[in-house]
């Protein structure tokens, strides 16, 4: 497929998957990474506060501080994916917001980003790539984050994202292993991004509510979580709510109970499921979490939506924050890591 002036470019048609739904499935990823966390040598410099062990959203190291100065930690992450929407400017904005989200999910402030761009130079014009980069620059500027160049490769499939470095207070991190029984669970963005994006890829229909949700920064949610005294959070992206909740509950040694009636959905999400616009990534997410989840009498469509592979989704916070619905709570560890009611 080659773009021509006479043929409107649909970026999603140049990718086998879209957005965070193109991630390596969580079960396969964990098998691949098994043993690496303990096999990594310690470089003996800045202490690693968060690494591979708990599968958190970003890596965190303590920075050396002059005597008497406040301690700081450096947060480092990278995220990129294939086109989730056809509009290149929107794709750039979404990918940048998604990459920055990992820093916010750790309670950090993004400071510097570099672009990661793969582009099929013989198939797609560079003016589209420029629009992708423009979208990323705009979101980084909104976040107060510098963009200092990046790296590009010629690739048969377009991909874009960012590697992001941020700063955080090491005593006030948001971690996925800090949950404890008795805490409520809050979700800061509605679910359904995956099925709406999959419908967009298949039909070309544009869903403004999905784009607006994906380009919204998780900055305010992160700041609100810290202000409330929360210490446990994660963002909801490619492994779906159930996948990220399972990882949080497993790392924290608790069971997460979800009130399915309290979970917010994007307009059109349930219809998209009924019409069959469910990605393979979402189905793999559901298969992965099934052994760890008590589904109760939850209907099949709701199960799929709870496992829906989100792109640039919201924060899942162990605590209450203004404006975010409480969708469940953490309980002492039981037979399952996640229970649906």
CSV table of C-alpha atoms in Angstrom, one decimal:
chain,number,residue,atom,x,y,z
A,1,UNK,CA,0.0,0.0,0.0
A,2,UNK,CA,1.4,3.4,-1.0
A,3,UNK,CA,0.0,6.8,-0.3
A,4,UNK,CA,-0.7,9.0,-3.3
A,5,UNK,CA,-2.1,12.5,-3.6
A,6,UNK,CA,-5.3,10.9,-5.0
A,7,UNK,CA,-5.7,8.4,-2.2
A,8,UNK,CA,-6.5,9.7,1.3
A,9,UNK,CA,-4.0,8.4,3.8
A,10,UNK,CA,-5.4,6.2,6.6
A,11,UNK,CA,-2.4,5.7,8.9
A,12,UNK,CA,-4.1,2.8,10.8
A,13,UNK,CA,-4.1,0.8,7.6
A,14,UNK,CA,-0.3,0.8,7.6
A,15,UNK,CA,-0.2,-1.1,10.9
A,16,UNK,CA,-1.0,-4.6,12.0
A,17,UNK,CA,-2.4,-3.3,15.3
A,18,UNK,CA,-3.1,0.0,16.8
A,19,UNK,CA,-1.9,1.9,19.9
A,20,UNK,CA,-1.3,0.0,23.0
A,21,UNK,CA,-3.2,-3.0,21.6
A,22,UNK,CA,0.0,-3.8,19.7
A,23,UNK,CA,1.9,-4.6,22.9
A,24,UNK,CA,3.4,-8.0,23.4
A,25,UNK,CA,0.8,-9.9,25.4
A,26,UNK,CA,1.3,-9.7,29.1
A,27,UNK,CA,1.8,-13.4,29.7
A,28,UNK,CA,4.3,-13.8,26.9
A,29,UNK,CA,6.1,-10.6,28.2
A,30,UNK,CA,6.4,-12.0,31.7
A,31,UNK,CA,7.7,-15.3,30.4
A,32,UNK,CA,10.3,-13.5,28.4
A,33,UNK,CA,11.4,-11.3,31.3
A,34,UNK,CA,11.4,-14.1,33.9
A,35,UNK,CA,14.6,-14.1,35.9
A,36,UNK,CA,16.0,-11.0,34.4
A,37,UNK,CA,15.2,-8.8,37.4
A,38,UNK,CA,17.4,-10.9,39.7
A,39,UNK,CA,20.0,-11.5,37.0
A,40,UNK,CA,20.8,-7.8,36.4
A,41,UNK,CA,24.1,-6.7,37.9
A,42,UNK,CA,24.1,-3.7,40.2
A,43,UNK,CA,26.2,-0.9,38.8
A,44,UNK,CA,26.8,0.4,42.3
A,45,UNK,CA,25.9,4.0,41.7
A,46,UNK,CA,22.5,5.6,42.2
A,47,UNK,CA,20.2,3.2,44.1
A,48,UNK,CA,17.4,1.7,42.0
A,49,UNK,CA,14.1,2.3,43.8
A,50,UNK,CA,11.8,0.8,41.2
A,51,UNK,CA,12.9,-1.6,38.5
A,52,UNK,CA,11.8,-4.8,36.7
A,53,UNK,CA,10.7,-6.7,39.8
A,54,UNK,CA,7.1,-5.4,40.2
A,55,UNK,CA,6.4,-4.5,36.5
A,56,UNK,CA,5.7,-0.9,37.4
A,57,UNK,CA,5.2,2.0,35.0
A,58,UNK,CA,8.7,3.4,35.0
A,59,UNK,CA,12.2,2.9,36.5
A,60,UNK,CA,13.2,5.2,39.4
A,61,UNK,CA,16.6,5.9,40.8
A,62,UNK,CA,17.7,8.1,43.7
A,63,UNK,CA,19.9,11.0,42.6
A,64,UNK,CA,22.9,12.1,44.6
A,65,UNK,CA,22.1,15.2,46.5
A,66,UNK,CA,24.4,17.8,48.1
A,67,UNK,CA,24.4,17.8,51.9
A,68,UNK,CA,21.4,19.6,53.2
A,69,UNK,CA,19.6,19.5,49.8
A,70,UNK,CA,16.2,17.8,49.3
A,71,UNK,CA,16.4,14.3,47.9
A,72,UNK,CA,15.3,13.8,44.4
A,73,UNK,CA,14.6,10.7,42.2
A,74,UNK,CA,14.9,10.4,38.5
A,75,UNK,CA,12.0,8.7,36.6
A,76,UNK,CA,12.8,7.1,33.3
A,77,UNK,CA,10.4,5.5,30.7
A,78,UNK,CA,9.8,4.9,27.0
A,79,UNK,CA,6.7,4.2,25.1
A,80,UNK,CA,5.8,4.0,21.4
A,81,UNK,CA,3.3,2.3,19.2
A,82,UNK,CA,1.7,2.0,15.8
A,83,UNK,CA,-1.0,4.4,14.6
A,84,UNK,CA,-4.1,4.4,16.8
A,85,UNK,CA,-5.9,7.0,14.7
A,86,UNK,CA,-5.7,8.1,11.1
A,87,UNK,CA,-4.9,11.8,11.7
A,88,UNK,CA,-1.1,12.1,12.1
A,89,UNK,CA,-1.3,15.2,14.4
A,90,UNK,CA,-3.8,13.4,16.7
A,91,UNK,CA,-1.6,10.3,16.7
A,92,UNK,CA,1.4,12.4,17.8
A,93,UNK,CA,-0.6,14.0,20.6
A,94,UNK,CA,-1.9,10.7,21.8
A,95,UNK,CA,1.5,8.9,21.7
A,96,UNK,CA,3.1,11.8,23.6
A,97,UNK,CA,0.4,11.9,26.3
A,98,UNK,CA,0.7,8.2,26.7
A,99,UNK,CA,4.5,8.3,27.1
A,100,UNK,CA,4.3,11.1,29.6
A,101,UNK,CA,1.7,9.2,31.6
A,102,UNK,CA,4.2,6.7,32.9
A,103,UNK,CA,6.0,9.5,34.7
A,104,UNK,CA,2.8,10.8,36.1
A,105,UNK,CA,1.8,7.3,37.2
A,106,UNK,CA,4.9,7.2,39.4
A,107,UNK,CA,4.1,10.6,41.0
A,108,UNK,CA,6.8,12.4,38.9
A,109,UNK,CA,7.1,15.5,36.8
A,110,UNK,CA,8.3,15.0,33.2
A,111,UNK,CA,11.4,17.1,32.5
A,112,UNK,CA,12.9,15.9,29.1
A,113,UNK,CA,11.7,13.8,26.3
A,114,UNK,CA,13.2,12.5,23.1
A,115,UNK,CA,11.2,11.4,20.1
A,116,UNK,CA,11.2,7.8,18.9
A,117,UNK,CA,10.1,7.6,15.2
A,118,UNK,CA,9.9,4.7,12.8
A,119,UNK,CA,8.7,5.6,9.3
A,120,UNK,CA,8.1,3.8,6.0
A,121,UNK,CA,9.9,6.5,3.9
A,122,UNK,CA,9.0,4.8,0.6
A,123,UNK,CA,5.3,4.6,1.4
A,124,UNK,CA,4.3,7.6,3.4
A,125,UNK,CA,5.3,11.3,2.8
A,126,UNK,CA,7.5,13.0,5.4
A,127,UNK,CA,4.9,15.8,5.8
A,128,UNK,CA,2.8,13.3,7.7
A,129,UNK,CA,5.7,12.5,9.9
A,130,UNK,CA,6.1,16.2,10.6
A,131,UNK,CA,2.5,16.4,11.7
A,132,UNK,CA,3.1,13.4,14.1
A,133,UNK,CA,6.1,15.2,15.6
A,134,UNK,CA,4.2,18.5,15.8
A,135,UNK,CA,1.4,16.8,17.8
A,136,UNK,CA,4.0,15.3,20.2
A,137,UNK,CA,5.7,18.7,20.6
A,138,UNK,CA,2.4,20.3,21.5
A,139,UNK,CA,1.6,17.9,24.2
A,140,UNK,CA,5.1,18.0,25.6
A,141,UNK,CA,4.8,21.8,25.8
A,142,UNK,CA,1.5,21.5,27.6
A,143,UNK,CA,3.2,19.3,30.1
A,144,UNK,CA,6.1,21.7,30.5
A,145,UNK,CA,8.5,19.1,29.2
A,146,UNK,CA,11.4,19.8,26.9
A,147,UNK,CA,11.8,17.8,23.7
A,148,UNK,CA,15.5,17.5,22.9
A,149,UNK,CA,15.6,15.6,19.5
A,150,UNK,CA,15.3,11.9,19.3
A,151,UNK,CA,16.0,8.9,17.0
A,152,UNK,CA,14.4,7.8,13.7
A,153,UNK,CA,14.6,4.6,11.6
A,154,UNK,CA,13.3,3.5,8.2
A,155,UNK,CA,10.7,0.9,9.0
A,156,UNK,CA,7.9,-0.9,7.0
A,157,UNK,CA,5.4,0.1,9.7
A,158,UNK,CA,5.0,3.6,11.2
A,159,UNK,CA,5.6,3.9,15.0
A,160,UNK,CA,6.0,6.9,17.2
A,161,UNK,CA,6.5,7.6,20.9
A,162,UNK,CA,8.9,9.1,23.4
A,163,UNK,CA,11.5,8.3,25.9
A,164,UNK,CA,10.8,10.5,28.9
A,165,UNK,CA,12.9,11.5,32.0
A,166,UNK,CA,11.2,13.1,35.0
A,167,UNK,CA,11.9,14.0,38.6
A,168,UNK,CA,10.0,12.9,41.7
A,169,UNK,CA,10.3,13.0,45.5
A,170,UNK,CA,11.6,9.6,46.5
A,171,UNK,CA,9.5,9.7,49.7
A,172,UNK,CA,6.3,10.5,47.8
A,173,UNK,CA,6.3,8.0,44.9
A,174,UNK,CA,3.2,6.4,43.4
A,175,UNK,CA,4.0,2.7,43.2
A,176,UNK,CA,2.1,-0.4,42.1
A,177,UNK,CA,3.4,-2.4,45.2
A,178,UNK,CA,2.2,0.1,47.8
A,179,UNK,CA,-1.5,-0.9,48.0
A,180,UNK,CA,-2.9,-2.0,51.3
A,181,UNK,CA,-6.3,-3.4,52.5
A,182,UNK,CA,-9.0,-0.9,53.2
A,183,UNK,CA,-8.1,1.6,50.4
A,184,UNK,CA,-10.7,2.6,47.8
A,185,UNK,CA,-9.8,2.4,44.1
A,186,UNK,CA,-10.4,5.4,41.9
A,187,UNK,CA,-10.2,5.5,38.1
A,188,UNK,CA,-9.6,8.9,36.4
A,189,UNK,CA,-10.6,8.2,32.8
A,190,UNK,CA,-13.5,6.1,31.3
A,191,UNK,CA,-12.8,2.8,29.6
A,192,UNK,CA,-13.6,1.8,26.0
A,193,UNK,CA,-10.8,3.4,24.1
A,194,UNK,CA,-9.6,0.1,22.6
A,195,UNK,CA,-12.9,-0.9,21.1
A,196,UNK,CA,-13.6,2.6,19.7
A,197,UNK,CA,-10.1,2.8,18.2
A,198,UNK,CA,-10.6,-0.7,16.7
A,199,UNK,CA,-13.9,0.5,15.2
A,200,UNK,CA,-12.1,3.6,13.8
A,201,UNK,CA,-9.4,1.4,12.2
A,202,UNK,CA,-12.1,-0.9,10.6
A,203,UNK,CA,-14.6,1.8,9.4
A,204,UNK,CA,-12.9,5.2,9.4
A,205,UNK,CA,-15.5,6.5,11.9
A,206,UNK,CA,-14.0,9.2,14.1
A,207,UNK,CA,-14.8,9.3,17.8
A,208,UNK,CA,-14.0,12.7,19.2
A,209,UNK,CA,-14.7,11.5,22.8
A,210,UNK,CA,-12.0,8.9,22.5
A,211,UNK,CA,-9.4,11.4,21.0
A,212,UNK,CA,-10.2,14.0,23.7
A,213,UNK,CA,-9.7,11.3,26.4
A,214,UNK,CA,-6.4,10.0,25.0
A,215,UNK,CA,-4.8,13.4,24.6
A,216,UNK,CA,-5.7,14.5,28.1
A,217,UNK,CA,-2.6,14.6,30.4
A,218,UNK,CA,-2.7,12.6,33.6
A,219,UNK,CA,-0.8,15.5,35.3
A,220,UNK,CA,-3.8,16.8,37.3
A,221,UNK,CA,-4.7,13.3,38.4
A,222,UNK,CA,-1.2,12.5,39.6
A,223,UNK,CA,-1.0,15.8,41.5
A,224,UNK,CA,-4.4,15.1,43.1
A,225,UNK,CA,-3.3,11.6,44.1
A,226,UNK,CA,-0.1,13.0,45.8
A,227,UNK,CA,-2.1,15.8,47.5
A,228,UNK,CA,-4.5,13.2,48.9
A,229,UNK,CA,-1.6,11.2,50.4
A,230,UNK,CA,-1.9,8.3,48.0
A,231,UNK,CA,1.2,6.1,47.5
A,232,UNK,CA,-0.1,3.5,45.2
A,233,UNK,CA,-1.2,4.0,41.6
A,234,UNK,CA,-0.7,2.7,38.0
A,235,UNK,CA,-1.9,3.9,34.6
A,236,UNK,CA,-4.4,1.8,32.6
A,237,UNK,CA,-3.0,1.1,29.1
A,238,UNK,CA,-2.4,-1.9,26.9
A,239,UNK,CA,-3.1,-4.6,29.5
A,240,UNK,CA,-6.6,-3.2,30.3
A,241,UNK,CA,-8.0,-2.4,33.6
A,242,UNK,CA,-8.1,-6.0,34.7
A,243,UNK,CA,-4.5,-6.6,33.7
A,244,UNK,CA,-3.1,-3.5,35.4
A,245,UNK,CA,-5.2,-4.1,38.4
A,246,UNK,CA,-4.0,-7.7,38.7
A,247,UNK,CA,-0.4,-6.5,38.5
A,248,UNK,CA,-1.1,-3.9,41.3
A,249,UNK,CA,-2.8,-6.4,43.5
A,250,UNK,CA,-0.1,-9.1,43.0
A,251,UNK,CA,2.7,-6.6,43.7
A,252,UNK,CA,0.9,-5.3,46.8
A,253,UNK,CA,-0.2,-8.7,48.2
A,254,UNK,CA,-3.9,-7.8,48.2
A,255,UNK,CA,-7.1,-8.6,46.5
A,256,UNK,CA,-8.8,-5.9,44.4
A,257,UNK,CA,-12.6,-5.9,44.4
A,258,UNK,CA,-14.3,-4.0,41.5
A,259,UNK,CA,-17.9,-2.7,41.5
A,260,UNK,CA,-18.6,-3.1,37.8
A,261,UNK,CA,-21.6,-0.8,38.0
A,262,UNK,CA,-19.4,2.0,39.1
A,263,UNK,CA,-16.9,1.8,36.2
A,264,UNK,CA,-17.2,4.7,33.8
A,265,UNK,CA,-17.5,3.9,30.0
A,266,UNK,CA,-17.0,6.0,27.0
A,267,UNK,CA,-20.1,6.6,24.8
A,268,UNK,CA,-20.3,4.0,22.1
A,269,UNK,CA,-18.0,1.5,23.8
A,270,UNK,CA,-20.6,-1.1,24.6
A,271,UNK,CA,-22.1,-0.9,21.1
A,272,UNK,CA,-18.6,-1.3,19.7
A,273,UNK,CA,-18.3,-4.6,21.7
A,274,UNK,CA,-21.7,-5.8,20.6
A,275,UNK,CA,-20.7,-5.1,17.0
A,276,UNK,CA,-17.6,-7.1,17.3
A,277,UNK,CA,-14.8,-4.5,17.3
A,278,UNK,CA,-12.7,-6.2,19.9
A,279,UNK,CA,-8.9,-6.4,19.3
A,280,UNK,CA,-6.9,-9.5,19.6
A,281,UNK,CA,-4.9,-7.7,22.3
A,282,UNK,CA,-8.0,-7.3,24.4
A,283,UNK,CA,-8.9,-11.0,24.1
A,284,UNK,CA,-5.4,-12.0,25.1
A,285,UNK,CA,-5.6,-9.7,28.1
A,286,UNK,CA,-8.8,-11.4,29.2
A,287,UNK,CA,-7.3,-14.9,28.7
A,288,UNK,CA,-4.2,-13.9,30.8
A,289,UNK,CA,-6.2,-12.5,33.8
A,290,UNK,CA,-8.8,-15.3,33.8
A,291,UNK,CA,-6.9,-17.6,36.2
A,292,UNK,CA,-6.5,-14.8,38.7
A,293,UNK,CA,-10.0,-13.3,38.5
A,294,UNK,CA,-13.3,-14.2,40.1
A,295,UNK,CA,-15.7,-12.9,37.4
A,296,UNK,CA,-18.9,-13.7,39.4
A,297,UNK,CA,-21.9,-13.2,37.2
A,298,UNK,CA,-20.3,-10.5,35.1
A,299,UNK,CA,-21.6,-10.7,31.5
A,300,UNK,CA,-19.2,-11.4,28.6
A,301,UNK,CA,-19.3,-7.9,27.1
A,302,UNK,CA,-18.4,-6.3,30.4
A,303,UNK,CA,-15.5,-8.7,30.9
A,304,UNK,CA,-14.1,-7.7,27.5
A,305,UNK,CA,-14.5,-4.0,28.3
A,306,UNK,CA,-12.7,-4.5,31.6
A,307,UNK,CA,-9.9,-6.1,29.7
A,308,UNK,CA,-10.0,-3.6,26.8
A,309,UNK,CA,-6.5,-2.6,25.7
A,310,UNK,CA,-6.5,1.2,26.5
A,311,UNK,CA,-4.2,3.7,24.8
A,312,UNK,CA,-3.3,6.7,27.0
A,313,UNK,CA,-5.9,5.7,29.6
A,314,UNK,CA,-6.3,7.2,33.1
A,315,UNK,CA,-4.7,6.5,36.4
A,316,UNK,CA,-5.9,3.8,38.8
A,317,UNK,CA,-5.3,5.2,42.2
A,318,UNK,CA,-5.5,3.4,45.6
A,319,UNK,CA,-7.3,6.3,47.3
A,320,UNK,CA,-9.9,8.9,46.6
A,321,UNK,CA,-9.3,11.9,44.5
A,322,UNK,CA,-11.6,14.7,43.5
A,323,UNK,CA,-13.7,14.1,40.3
A,324,UNK,CA,-12.7,10.4,39.9
A,325,UNK,CA,-15.3,7.7,40.6
A,326,UNK,CA,-14.5,5.1,43.2
A,327,UNK,CA,-14.8,1.7,41.4
A,328,UNK,CA,-13.8,-0.7,44.1
A,329,UNK,CA,-11.5,-1.3,47.0
A,330,UNK,CA,-8.5,-3.3,48.2
A,331,UNK,CA,-9.0,-6.2,50.6
A,332,UNK,CA,-6.7,-8.6,52.3
A,333,UNK,CA,-5.3,-11.2,49.9
A,334,UNK,CA,-7.8,-13.9,49.0
A,335,UNK,CA,-7.8,-16.8,46.5
A,336,UNK,CA,-8.0,-14.3,43.5
A,337,UNK,CA,-6.1,-11.1,42.9
A,338,UNK,CA,-9.2,-9.5,41.3
A,339,UNK,CA,-12.9,-10.0,42.2
A,340,UNK,CA,-15.8,-8.6,40.1
A,341,UNK,CA,-19.1,-7.7,41.7
